[in-house]
mmCIF file of C-alpha atoms and ligand atoms in Angstrom:
data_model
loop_
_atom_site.group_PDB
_atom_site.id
_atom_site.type_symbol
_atom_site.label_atom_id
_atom_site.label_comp_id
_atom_site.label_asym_id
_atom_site.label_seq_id
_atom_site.Cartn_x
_atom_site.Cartn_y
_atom_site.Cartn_z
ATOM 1 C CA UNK A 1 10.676 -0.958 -19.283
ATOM 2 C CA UNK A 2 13.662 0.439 -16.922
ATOM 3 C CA UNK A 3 12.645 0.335 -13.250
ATOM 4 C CA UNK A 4 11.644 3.786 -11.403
ATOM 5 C CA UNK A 5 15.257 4.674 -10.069
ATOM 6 C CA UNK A 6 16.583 4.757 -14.157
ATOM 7 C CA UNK A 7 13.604 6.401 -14.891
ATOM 8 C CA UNK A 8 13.759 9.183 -11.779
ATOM 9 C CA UNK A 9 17.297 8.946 -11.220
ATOM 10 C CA UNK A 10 17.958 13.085 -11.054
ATOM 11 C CA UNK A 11 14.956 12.774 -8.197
ATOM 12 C CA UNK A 12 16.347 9.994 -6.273
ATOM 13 C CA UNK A 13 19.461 9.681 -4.289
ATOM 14 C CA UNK A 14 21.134 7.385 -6.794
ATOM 15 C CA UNK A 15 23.877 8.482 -8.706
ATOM 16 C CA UNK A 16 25.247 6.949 -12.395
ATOM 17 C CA UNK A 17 26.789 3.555 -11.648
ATOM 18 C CA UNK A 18 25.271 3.158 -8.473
ATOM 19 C CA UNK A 19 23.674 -0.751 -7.938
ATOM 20 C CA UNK A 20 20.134 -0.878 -8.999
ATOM 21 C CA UNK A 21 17.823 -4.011 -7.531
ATOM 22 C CA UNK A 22 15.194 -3.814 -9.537
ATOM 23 C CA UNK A 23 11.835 -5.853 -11.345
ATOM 24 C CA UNK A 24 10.648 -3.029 -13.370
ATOM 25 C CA UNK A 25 8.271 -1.640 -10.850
ATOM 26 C CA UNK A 26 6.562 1.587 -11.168
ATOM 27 C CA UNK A 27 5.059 3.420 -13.811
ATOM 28 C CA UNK A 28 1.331 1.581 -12.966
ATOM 29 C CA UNK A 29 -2.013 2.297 -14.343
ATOM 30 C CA UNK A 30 -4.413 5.561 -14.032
ATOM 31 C CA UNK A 31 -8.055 4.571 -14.251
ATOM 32 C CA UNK A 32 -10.825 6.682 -14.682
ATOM 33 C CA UNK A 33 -13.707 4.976 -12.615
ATOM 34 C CA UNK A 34 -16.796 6.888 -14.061
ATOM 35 C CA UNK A 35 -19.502 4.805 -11.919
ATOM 36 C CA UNK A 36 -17.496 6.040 -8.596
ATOM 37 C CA UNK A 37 -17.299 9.408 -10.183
ATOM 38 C CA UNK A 38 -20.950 9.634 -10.495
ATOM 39 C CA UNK A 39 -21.578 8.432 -6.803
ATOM 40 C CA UNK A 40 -18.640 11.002 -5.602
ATOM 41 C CA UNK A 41 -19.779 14.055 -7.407
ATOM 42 C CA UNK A 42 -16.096 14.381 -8.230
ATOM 43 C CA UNK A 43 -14.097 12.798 -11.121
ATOM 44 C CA UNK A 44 -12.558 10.346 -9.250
ATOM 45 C CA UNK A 45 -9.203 8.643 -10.862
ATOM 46 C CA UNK A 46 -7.771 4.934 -9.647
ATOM 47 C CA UNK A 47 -3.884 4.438 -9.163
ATOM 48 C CA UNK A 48 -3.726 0.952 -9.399
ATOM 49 C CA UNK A 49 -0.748 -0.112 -7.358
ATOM 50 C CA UNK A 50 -1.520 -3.676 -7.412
ATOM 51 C CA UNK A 51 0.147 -3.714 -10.438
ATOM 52 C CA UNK A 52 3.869 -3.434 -8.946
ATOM 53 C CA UNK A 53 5.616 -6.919 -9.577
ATOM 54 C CA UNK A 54 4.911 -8.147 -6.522
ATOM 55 C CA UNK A 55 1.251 -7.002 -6.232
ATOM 56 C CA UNK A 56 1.311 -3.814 -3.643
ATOM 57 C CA UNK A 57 3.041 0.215 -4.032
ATOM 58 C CA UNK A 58 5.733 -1.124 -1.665
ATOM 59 C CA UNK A 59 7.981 -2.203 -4.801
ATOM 60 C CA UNK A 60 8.543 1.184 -5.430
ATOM 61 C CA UNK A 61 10.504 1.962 -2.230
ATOM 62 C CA UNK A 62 11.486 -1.587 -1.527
ATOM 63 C CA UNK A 63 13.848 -1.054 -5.083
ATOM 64 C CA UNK A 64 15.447 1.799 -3.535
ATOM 65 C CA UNK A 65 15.795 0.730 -0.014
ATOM 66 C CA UNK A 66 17.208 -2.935 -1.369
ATOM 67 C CA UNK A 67 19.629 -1.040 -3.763
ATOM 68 C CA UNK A 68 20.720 1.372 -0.914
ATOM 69 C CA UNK A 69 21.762 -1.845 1.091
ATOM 70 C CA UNK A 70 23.322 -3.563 -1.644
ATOM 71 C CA UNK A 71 25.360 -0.468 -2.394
ATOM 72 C CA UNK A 72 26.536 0.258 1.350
ATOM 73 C CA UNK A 73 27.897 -3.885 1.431
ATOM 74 C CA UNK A 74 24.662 -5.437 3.463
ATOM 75 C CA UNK A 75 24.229 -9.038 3.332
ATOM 76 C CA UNK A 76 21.318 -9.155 5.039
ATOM 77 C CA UNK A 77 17.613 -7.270 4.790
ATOM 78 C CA UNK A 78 14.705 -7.545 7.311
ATOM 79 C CA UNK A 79 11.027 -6.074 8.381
ATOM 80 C CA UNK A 80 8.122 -6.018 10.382
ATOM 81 C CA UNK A 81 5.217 -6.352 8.480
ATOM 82 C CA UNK A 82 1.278 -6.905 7.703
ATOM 83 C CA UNK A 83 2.331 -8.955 4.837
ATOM 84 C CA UNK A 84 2.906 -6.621 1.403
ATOM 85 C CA UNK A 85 6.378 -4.892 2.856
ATOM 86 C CA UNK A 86 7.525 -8.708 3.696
ATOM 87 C CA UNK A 87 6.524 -9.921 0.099
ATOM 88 C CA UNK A 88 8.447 -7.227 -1.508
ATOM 89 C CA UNK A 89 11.047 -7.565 1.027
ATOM 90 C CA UNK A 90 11.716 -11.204 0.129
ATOM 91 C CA UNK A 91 11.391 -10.682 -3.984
ATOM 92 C CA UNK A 92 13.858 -8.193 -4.067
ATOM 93 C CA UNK A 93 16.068 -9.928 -1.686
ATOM 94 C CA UNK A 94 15.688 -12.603 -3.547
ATOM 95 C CA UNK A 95 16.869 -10.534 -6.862
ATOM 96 C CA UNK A 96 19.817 -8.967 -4.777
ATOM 97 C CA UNK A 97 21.316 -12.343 -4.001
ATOM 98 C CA UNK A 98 20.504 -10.938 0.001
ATOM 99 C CA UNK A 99 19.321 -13.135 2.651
ATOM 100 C CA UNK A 100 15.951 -12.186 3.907
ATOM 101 C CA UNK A 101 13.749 -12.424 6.806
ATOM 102 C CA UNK A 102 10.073 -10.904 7.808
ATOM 103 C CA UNK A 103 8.753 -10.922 10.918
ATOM 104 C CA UNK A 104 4.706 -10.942 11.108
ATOM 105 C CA UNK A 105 2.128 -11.227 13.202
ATOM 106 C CA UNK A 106 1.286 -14.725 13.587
ATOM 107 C CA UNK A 107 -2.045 -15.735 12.168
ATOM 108 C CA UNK A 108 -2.943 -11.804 10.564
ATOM 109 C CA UNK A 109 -1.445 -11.692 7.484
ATOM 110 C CA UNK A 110 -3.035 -12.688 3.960
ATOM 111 C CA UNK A 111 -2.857 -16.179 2.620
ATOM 112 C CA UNK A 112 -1.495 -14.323 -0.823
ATOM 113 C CA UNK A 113 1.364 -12.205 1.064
ATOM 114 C CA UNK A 114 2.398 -15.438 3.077
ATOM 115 C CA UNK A 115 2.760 -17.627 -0.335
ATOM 116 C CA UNK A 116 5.188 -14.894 -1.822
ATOM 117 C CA UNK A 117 7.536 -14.141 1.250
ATOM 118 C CA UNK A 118 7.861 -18.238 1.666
ATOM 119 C CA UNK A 119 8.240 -19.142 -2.315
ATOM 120 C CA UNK A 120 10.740 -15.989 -2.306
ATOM 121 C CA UNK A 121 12.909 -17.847 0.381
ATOM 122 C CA UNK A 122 12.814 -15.460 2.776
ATOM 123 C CA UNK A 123 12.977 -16.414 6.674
ATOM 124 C CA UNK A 124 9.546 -15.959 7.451
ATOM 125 C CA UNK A 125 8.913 -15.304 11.503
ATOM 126 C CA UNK A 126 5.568 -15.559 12.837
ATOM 127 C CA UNK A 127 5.623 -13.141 16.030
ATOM 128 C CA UNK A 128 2.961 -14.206 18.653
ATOM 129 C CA UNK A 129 2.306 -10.184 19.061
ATOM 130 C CA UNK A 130 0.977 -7.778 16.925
ATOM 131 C CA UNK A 131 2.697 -5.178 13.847
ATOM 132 C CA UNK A 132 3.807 -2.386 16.604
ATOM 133 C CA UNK A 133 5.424 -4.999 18.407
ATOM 134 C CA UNK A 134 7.596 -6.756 15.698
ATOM 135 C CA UNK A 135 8.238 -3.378 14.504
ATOM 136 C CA UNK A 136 9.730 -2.320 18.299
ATOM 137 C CA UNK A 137 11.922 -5.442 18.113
ATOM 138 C CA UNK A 138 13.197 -5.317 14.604
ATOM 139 C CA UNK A 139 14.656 -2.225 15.450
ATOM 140 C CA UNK A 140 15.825 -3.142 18.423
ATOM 141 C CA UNK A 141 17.692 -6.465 16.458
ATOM 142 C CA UNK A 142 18.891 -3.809 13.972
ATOM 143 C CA UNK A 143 20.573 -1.766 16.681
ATOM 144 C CA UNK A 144 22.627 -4.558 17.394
ATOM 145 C CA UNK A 145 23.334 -6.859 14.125
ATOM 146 C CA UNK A 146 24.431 -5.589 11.138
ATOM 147 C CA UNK A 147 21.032 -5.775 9.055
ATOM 148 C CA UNK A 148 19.460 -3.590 7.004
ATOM 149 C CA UNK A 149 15.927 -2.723 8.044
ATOM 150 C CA UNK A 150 13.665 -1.806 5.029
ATOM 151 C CA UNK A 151 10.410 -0.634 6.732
ATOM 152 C CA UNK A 152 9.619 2.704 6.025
ATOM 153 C CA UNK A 153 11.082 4.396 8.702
ATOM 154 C CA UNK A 154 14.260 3.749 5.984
ATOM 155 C CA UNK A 155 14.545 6.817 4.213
ATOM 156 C CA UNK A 156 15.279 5.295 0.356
ATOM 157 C CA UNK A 157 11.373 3.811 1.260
ATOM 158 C CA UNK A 158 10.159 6.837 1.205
ATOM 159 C CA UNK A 159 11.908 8.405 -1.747
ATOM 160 C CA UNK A 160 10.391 5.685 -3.488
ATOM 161 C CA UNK A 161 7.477 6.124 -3.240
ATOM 162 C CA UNK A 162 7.032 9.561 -3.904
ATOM 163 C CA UNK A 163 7.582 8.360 -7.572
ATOM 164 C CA UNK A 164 4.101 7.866 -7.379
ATOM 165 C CA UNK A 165 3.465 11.054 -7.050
ATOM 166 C CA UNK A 166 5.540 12.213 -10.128
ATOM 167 C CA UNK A 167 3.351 9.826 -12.208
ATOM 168 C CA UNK A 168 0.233 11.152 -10.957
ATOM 169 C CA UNK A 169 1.233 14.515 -12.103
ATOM 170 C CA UNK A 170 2.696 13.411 -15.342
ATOM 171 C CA UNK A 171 -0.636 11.791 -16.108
ATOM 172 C CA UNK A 172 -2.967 14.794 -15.132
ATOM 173 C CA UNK A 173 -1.169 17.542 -16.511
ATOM 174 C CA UNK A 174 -0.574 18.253 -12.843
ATOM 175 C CA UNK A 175 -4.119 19.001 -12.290
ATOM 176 C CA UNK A 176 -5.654 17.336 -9.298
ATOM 177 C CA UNK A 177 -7.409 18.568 -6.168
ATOM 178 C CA UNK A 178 -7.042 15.738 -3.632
ATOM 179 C CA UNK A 179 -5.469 12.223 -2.683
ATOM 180 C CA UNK A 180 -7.532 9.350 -0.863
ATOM 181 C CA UNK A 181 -5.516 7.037 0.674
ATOM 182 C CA UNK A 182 -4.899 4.384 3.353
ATOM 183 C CA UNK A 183 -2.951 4.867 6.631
ATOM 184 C CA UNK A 184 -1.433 2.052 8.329
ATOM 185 C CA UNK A 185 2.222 2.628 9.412
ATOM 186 C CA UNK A 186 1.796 6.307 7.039
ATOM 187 C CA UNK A 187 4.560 5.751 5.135
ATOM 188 C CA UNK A 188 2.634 5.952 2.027
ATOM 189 C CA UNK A 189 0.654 8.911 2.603
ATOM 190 C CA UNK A 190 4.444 10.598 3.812
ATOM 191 C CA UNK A 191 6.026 9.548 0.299
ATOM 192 C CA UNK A 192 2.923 11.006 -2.007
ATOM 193 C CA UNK A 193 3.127 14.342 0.162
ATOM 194 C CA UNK A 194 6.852 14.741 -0.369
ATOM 195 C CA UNK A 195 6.616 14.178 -4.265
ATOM 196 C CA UNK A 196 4.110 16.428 -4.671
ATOM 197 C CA UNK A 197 5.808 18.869 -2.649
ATOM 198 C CA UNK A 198 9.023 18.215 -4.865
ATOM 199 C CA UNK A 199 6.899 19.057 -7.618
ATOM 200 C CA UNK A 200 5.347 22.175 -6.572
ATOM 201 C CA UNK A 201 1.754 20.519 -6.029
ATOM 202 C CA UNK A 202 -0.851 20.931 -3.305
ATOM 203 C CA UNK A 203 -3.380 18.401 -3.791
ATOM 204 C CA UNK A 204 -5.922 18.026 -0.451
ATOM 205 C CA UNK A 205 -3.929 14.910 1.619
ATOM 206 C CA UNK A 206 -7.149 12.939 2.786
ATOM 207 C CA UNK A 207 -6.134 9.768 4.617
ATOM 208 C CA UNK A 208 -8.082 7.135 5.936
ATOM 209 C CA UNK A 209 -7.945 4.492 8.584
ATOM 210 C CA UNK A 210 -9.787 1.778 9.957
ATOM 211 C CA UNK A 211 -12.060 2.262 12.242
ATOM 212 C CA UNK A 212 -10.829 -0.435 14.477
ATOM 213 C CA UNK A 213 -6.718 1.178 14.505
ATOM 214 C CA UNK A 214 -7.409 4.490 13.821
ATOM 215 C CA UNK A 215 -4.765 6.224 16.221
ATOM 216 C CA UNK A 216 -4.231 9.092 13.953
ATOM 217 C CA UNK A 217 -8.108 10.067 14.479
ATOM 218 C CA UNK A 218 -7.984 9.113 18.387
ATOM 219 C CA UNK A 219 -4.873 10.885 18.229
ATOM 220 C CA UNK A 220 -3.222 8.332 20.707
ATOM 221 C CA UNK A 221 -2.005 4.492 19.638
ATOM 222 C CA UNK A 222 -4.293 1.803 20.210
ATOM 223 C CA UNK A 223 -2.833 -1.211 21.817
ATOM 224 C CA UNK A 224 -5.137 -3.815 20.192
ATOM 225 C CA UNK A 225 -5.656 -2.817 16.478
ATOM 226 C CA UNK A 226 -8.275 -4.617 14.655
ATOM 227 C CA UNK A 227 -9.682 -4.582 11.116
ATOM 228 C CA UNK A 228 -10.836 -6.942 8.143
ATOM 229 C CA UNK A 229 -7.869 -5.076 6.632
ATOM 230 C CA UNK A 230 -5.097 -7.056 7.850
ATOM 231 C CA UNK A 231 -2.703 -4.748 6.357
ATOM 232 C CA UNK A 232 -3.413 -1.578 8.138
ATOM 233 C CA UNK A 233 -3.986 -3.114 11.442
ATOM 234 C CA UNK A 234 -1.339 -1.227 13.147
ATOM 235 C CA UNK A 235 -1.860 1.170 16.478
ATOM 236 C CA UNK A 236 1.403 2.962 16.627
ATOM 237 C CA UNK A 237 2.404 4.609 13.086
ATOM 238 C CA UNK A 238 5.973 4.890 12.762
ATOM 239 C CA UNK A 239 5.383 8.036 10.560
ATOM 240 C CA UNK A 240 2.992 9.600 13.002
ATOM 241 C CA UNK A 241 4.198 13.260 12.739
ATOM 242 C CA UNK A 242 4.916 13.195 9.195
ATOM 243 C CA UNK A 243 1.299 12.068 8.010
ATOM 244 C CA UNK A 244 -0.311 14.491 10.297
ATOM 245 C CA UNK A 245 1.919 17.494 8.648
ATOM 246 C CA UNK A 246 0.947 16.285 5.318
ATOM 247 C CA UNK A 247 -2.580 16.269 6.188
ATOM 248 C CA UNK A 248 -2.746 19.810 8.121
ATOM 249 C CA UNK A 249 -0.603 21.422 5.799
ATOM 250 C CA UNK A 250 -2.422 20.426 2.212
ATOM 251 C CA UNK A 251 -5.754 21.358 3.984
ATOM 252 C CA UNK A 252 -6.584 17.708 3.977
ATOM 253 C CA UNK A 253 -7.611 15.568 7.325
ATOM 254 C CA UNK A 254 -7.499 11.891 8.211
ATOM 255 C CA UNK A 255 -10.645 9.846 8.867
ATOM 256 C CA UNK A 256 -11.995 6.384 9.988
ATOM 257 C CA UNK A 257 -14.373 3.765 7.635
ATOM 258 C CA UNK A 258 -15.777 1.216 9.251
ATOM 259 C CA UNK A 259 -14.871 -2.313 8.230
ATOM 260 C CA UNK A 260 -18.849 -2.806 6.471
ATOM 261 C CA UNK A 261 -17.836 0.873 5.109
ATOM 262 C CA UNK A 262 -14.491 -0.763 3.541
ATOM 263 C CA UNK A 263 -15.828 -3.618 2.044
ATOM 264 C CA UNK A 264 -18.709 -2.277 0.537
ATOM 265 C CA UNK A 265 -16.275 0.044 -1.542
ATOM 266 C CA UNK A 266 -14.052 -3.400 -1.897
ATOM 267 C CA UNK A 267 -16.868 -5.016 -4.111
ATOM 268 C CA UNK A 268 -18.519 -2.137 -5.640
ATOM 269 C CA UNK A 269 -14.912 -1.755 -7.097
ATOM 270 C CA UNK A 270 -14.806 -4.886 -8.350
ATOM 271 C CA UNK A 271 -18.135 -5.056 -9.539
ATOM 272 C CA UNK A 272 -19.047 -1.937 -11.027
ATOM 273 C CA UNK A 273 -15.242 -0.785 -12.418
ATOM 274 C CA UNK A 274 -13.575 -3.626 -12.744
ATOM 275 C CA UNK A 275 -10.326 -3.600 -10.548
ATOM 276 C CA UNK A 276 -10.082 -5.991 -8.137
ATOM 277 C CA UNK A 277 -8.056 -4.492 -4.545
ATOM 278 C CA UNK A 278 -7.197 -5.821 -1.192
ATOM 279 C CA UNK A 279 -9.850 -4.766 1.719
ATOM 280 C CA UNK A 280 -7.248 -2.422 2.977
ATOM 281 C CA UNK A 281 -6.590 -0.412 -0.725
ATOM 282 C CA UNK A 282 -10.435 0.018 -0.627
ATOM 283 C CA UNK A 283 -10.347 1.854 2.829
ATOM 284 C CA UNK A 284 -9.534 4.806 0.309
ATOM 285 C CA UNK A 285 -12.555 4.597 -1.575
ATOM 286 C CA UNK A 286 -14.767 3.731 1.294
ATOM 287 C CA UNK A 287 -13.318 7.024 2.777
ATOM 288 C CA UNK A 288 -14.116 9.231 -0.210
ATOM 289 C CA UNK A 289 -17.999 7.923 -0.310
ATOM 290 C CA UNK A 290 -18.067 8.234 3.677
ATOM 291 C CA UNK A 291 -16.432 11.760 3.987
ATOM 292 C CA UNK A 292 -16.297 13.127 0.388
ATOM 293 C CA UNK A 293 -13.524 15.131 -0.834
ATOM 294 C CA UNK A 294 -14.125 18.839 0.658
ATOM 295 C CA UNK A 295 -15.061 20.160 -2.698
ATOM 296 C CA UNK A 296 -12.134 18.553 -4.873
ATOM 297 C CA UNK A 297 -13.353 18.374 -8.751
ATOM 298 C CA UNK A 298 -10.398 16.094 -9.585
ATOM 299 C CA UNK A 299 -9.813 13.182 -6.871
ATOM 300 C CA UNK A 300 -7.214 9.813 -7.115
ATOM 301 C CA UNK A 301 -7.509 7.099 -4.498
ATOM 302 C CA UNK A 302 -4.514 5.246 -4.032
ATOM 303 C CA UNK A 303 -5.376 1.376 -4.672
ATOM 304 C CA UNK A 304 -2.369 0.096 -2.610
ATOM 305 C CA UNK A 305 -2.651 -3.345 -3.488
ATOM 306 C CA UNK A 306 -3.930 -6.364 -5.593
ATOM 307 C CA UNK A 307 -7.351 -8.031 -4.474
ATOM 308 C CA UNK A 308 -5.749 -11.477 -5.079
ATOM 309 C CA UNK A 309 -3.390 -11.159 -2.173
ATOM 310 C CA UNK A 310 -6.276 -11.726 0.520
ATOM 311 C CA UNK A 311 -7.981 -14.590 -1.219
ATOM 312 C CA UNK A 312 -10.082 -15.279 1.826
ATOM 313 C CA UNK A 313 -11.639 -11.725 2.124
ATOM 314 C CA UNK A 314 -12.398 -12.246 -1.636
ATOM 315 C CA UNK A 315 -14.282 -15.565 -0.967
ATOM 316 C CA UNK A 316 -16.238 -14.388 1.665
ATOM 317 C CA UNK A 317 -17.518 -11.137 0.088
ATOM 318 C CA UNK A 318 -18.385 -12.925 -3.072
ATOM 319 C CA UNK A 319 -21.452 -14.738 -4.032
ATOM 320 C CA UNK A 320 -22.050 -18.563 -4.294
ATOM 321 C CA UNK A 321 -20.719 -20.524 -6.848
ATOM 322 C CA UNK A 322 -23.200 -22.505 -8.806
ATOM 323 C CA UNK A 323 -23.206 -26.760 -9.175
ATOM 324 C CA UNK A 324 -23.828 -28.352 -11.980
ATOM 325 C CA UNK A 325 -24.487 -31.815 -13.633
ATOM 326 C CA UNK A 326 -22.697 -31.962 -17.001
ATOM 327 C CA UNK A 327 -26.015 -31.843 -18.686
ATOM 328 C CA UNK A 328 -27.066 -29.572 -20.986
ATOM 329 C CA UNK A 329 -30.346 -28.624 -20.070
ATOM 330 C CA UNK A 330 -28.614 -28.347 -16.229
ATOM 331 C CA UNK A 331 -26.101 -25.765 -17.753
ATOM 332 C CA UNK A 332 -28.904 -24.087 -19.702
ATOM 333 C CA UNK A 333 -30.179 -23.972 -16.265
ATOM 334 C CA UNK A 334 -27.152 -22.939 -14.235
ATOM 335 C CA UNK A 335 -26.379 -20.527 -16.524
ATOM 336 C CA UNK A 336 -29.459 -18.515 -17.289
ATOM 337 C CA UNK A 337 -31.696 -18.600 -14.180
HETATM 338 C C1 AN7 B 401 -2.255 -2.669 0.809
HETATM 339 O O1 AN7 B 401 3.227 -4.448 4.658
HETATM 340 O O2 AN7 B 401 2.574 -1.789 6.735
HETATM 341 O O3 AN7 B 401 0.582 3.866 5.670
HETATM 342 O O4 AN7 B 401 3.946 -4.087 6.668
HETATM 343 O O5 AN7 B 401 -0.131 -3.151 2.606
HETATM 344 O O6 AN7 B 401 2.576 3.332 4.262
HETATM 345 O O7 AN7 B 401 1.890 1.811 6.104
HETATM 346 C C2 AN7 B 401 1.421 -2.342 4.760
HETATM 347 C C3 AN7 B 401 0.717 -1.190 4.605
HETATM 348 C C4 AN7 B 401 -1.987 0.457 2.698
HETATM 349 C C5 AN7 B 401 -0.596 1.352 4.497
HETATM 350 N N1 AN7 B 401 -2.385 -0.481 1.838
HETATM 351 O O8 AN7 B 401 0.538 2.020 4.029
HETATM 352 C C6 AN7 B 401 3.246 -3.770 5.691
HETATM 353 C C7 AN7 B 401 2.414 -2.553 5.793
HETATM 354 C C8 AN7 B 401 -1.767 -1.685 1.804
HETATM 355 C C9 AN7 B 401 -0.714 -1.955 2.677
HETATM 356 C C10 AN7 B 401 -0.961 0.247 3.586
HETATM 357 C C11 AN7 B 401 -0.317 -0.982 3.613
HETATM 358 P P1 AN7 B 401 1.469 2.820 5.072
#
């Protein structure tokens, strides 16, 4: 399957013979989740994201903003990150031939996200700060060495991931009402709003944060961000104007779920539909059972990325695992009681 710049090339700022860095991502599931649907009072759709080659939605403008650099002679990529930019970042550096370094906060990132930027060879920097700092002083390095920066206040990001959009609208006949979806750095939320704008679509923009780094719903940053969901633990969004315009102007609003909120829609997801998500993914859902969908019939949360990237969360949400003597009447046991 061609990657998402051959298939959207006449959407994207790529032209014929242009470089393309890519590992096929895109083009991801639609599930219908009938068991949130019922609870909703809304027929509520999943866009499984964690199903981008490297497990989160930020393949989608990581192949654009990796081609982009490739194309204008880089030699070099590098981000700030909660852990899924810096994954991508270092697999697709890693299929340019680029060097690549991440910079996260030490400590706060997912065991899973960690695993990939190291076994993808990228320089991995552990900042003793939080995401709005090593964001501040990537740019700040940028300024001065010739390095591309690939977090998503690069434009090619952005374009993207408004592919996501397209495929949303492609797969409901360009019939839904609203979006759920995280905010961390509102990049995301940014990209959907543009593609559906592209495409002559309105859908309600509902976004949802943390309760613990909500600044969008304070409406000021908040210097010490916390949150079970490492990956949206950031108090400064770089796209701060840009999500609020998407939210005002599709009617939508942004919103905070608690962190008991977020993983309560983090295992009814995996235990009554089937689709395992990161704690941060599930802040969508836990925002559309907290705040519903103001009257939307048709609704798709964004699932931004694969449960098996915080394996930690995952252990301690789930229940206890059972010994067992290798006897059969133990397993008869083990299994049935
Ligand atoms: C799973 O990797 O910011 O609002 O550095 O990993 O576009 O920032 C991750 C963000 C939602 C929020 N869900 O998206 C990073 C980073 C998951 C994420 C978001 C992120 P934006």
């Amino acid at each position: 399957m061609p990657g998402l710049i051959d298939r959207h090339r006449g959407r994207l700022p790529f032209a014929p013979g242009d470089p393309v860095v890519s590992l096929g991502e895109g083009s991801t599931p639609l599930v219908q989740a009938p068991r949130l649907s019922a609870r909703a009072g809304a027929e509520v759709w999943l866009k499984v994201e964690g199903a981008n080659p490297t497990g989160s939605f930020k393949d989608r403008g990581m192949t654009c903003a990796v081609s982009a650099a490739v194309r204008e002679g880089a030699r070099a990529i590098i981000c700030a990150s909660t852990g899924n930019t810096a994954a991508s970042a270092a697999a697709y550096a890693a299929r340019a031939g680029l060097r690549g370094a991440v910079i996260v906060p030490e400590g706060k990132i997912a065991a899973g996200k960690l695993a990939q930027a190291l076994v993808h060879g990228a320089r991995v920097v552990a900042l003793k700060g939080n995401f709005d700092e090593a964001l501040r002083l990537v740019r700040e390095l940028t300024d001065r060495q010739p390095i591309a920066l690939v977090n998503s206040i690069n434009e090619f990001r952005i374009e993207g991931q408004k592919t996501a959009a397209f495929e949303l609208l492609d797969d409901l006949d360009g019939e839904l009402e609203a979006l759920c979806i995280p905010v961390g750095n509102a990049g995301n939320i940014t990209a959907y709003w543009r593609g559906f704008r592209e495409s002559g679509a309105r859908p309600r923009m509902l976004g949802f944060q943390a309760a613990g780094a909500a600044p969008l719903v304070q409406g000021e940053p908040v210097e010490h961000p916390e949150t079970v969901a490492s990956a949206i633990r950031i108090g400064n969004p770089a796209r701060w104007e840009d999500a609020m315009d998407a939210m005002t102007s599709s009617g939508g609003a942004v919103s905070a779920v608690s962190d008991e909120q977020i993983l309560e829609a983090y295992r009814l997801l995996a235990v009554e539909e089937g689709i395992f998500c990161e704690p941060a993914s599930a802040a969508s859902v836990a925002g559309l059972l907290a705040h519903g969908a103001k009257g939307a019939r048709r609704v798709v949360c964004v699932l931004t990325g694969h449960g098996l990237k915080d394996p930690d969360v995952a252990l301690a949400q789930a229940g206890a695992i059972v010994p067992c003597a290798p006897e059969l009447e133990a397993i008869e046991r083990a299994v049935l009681e």
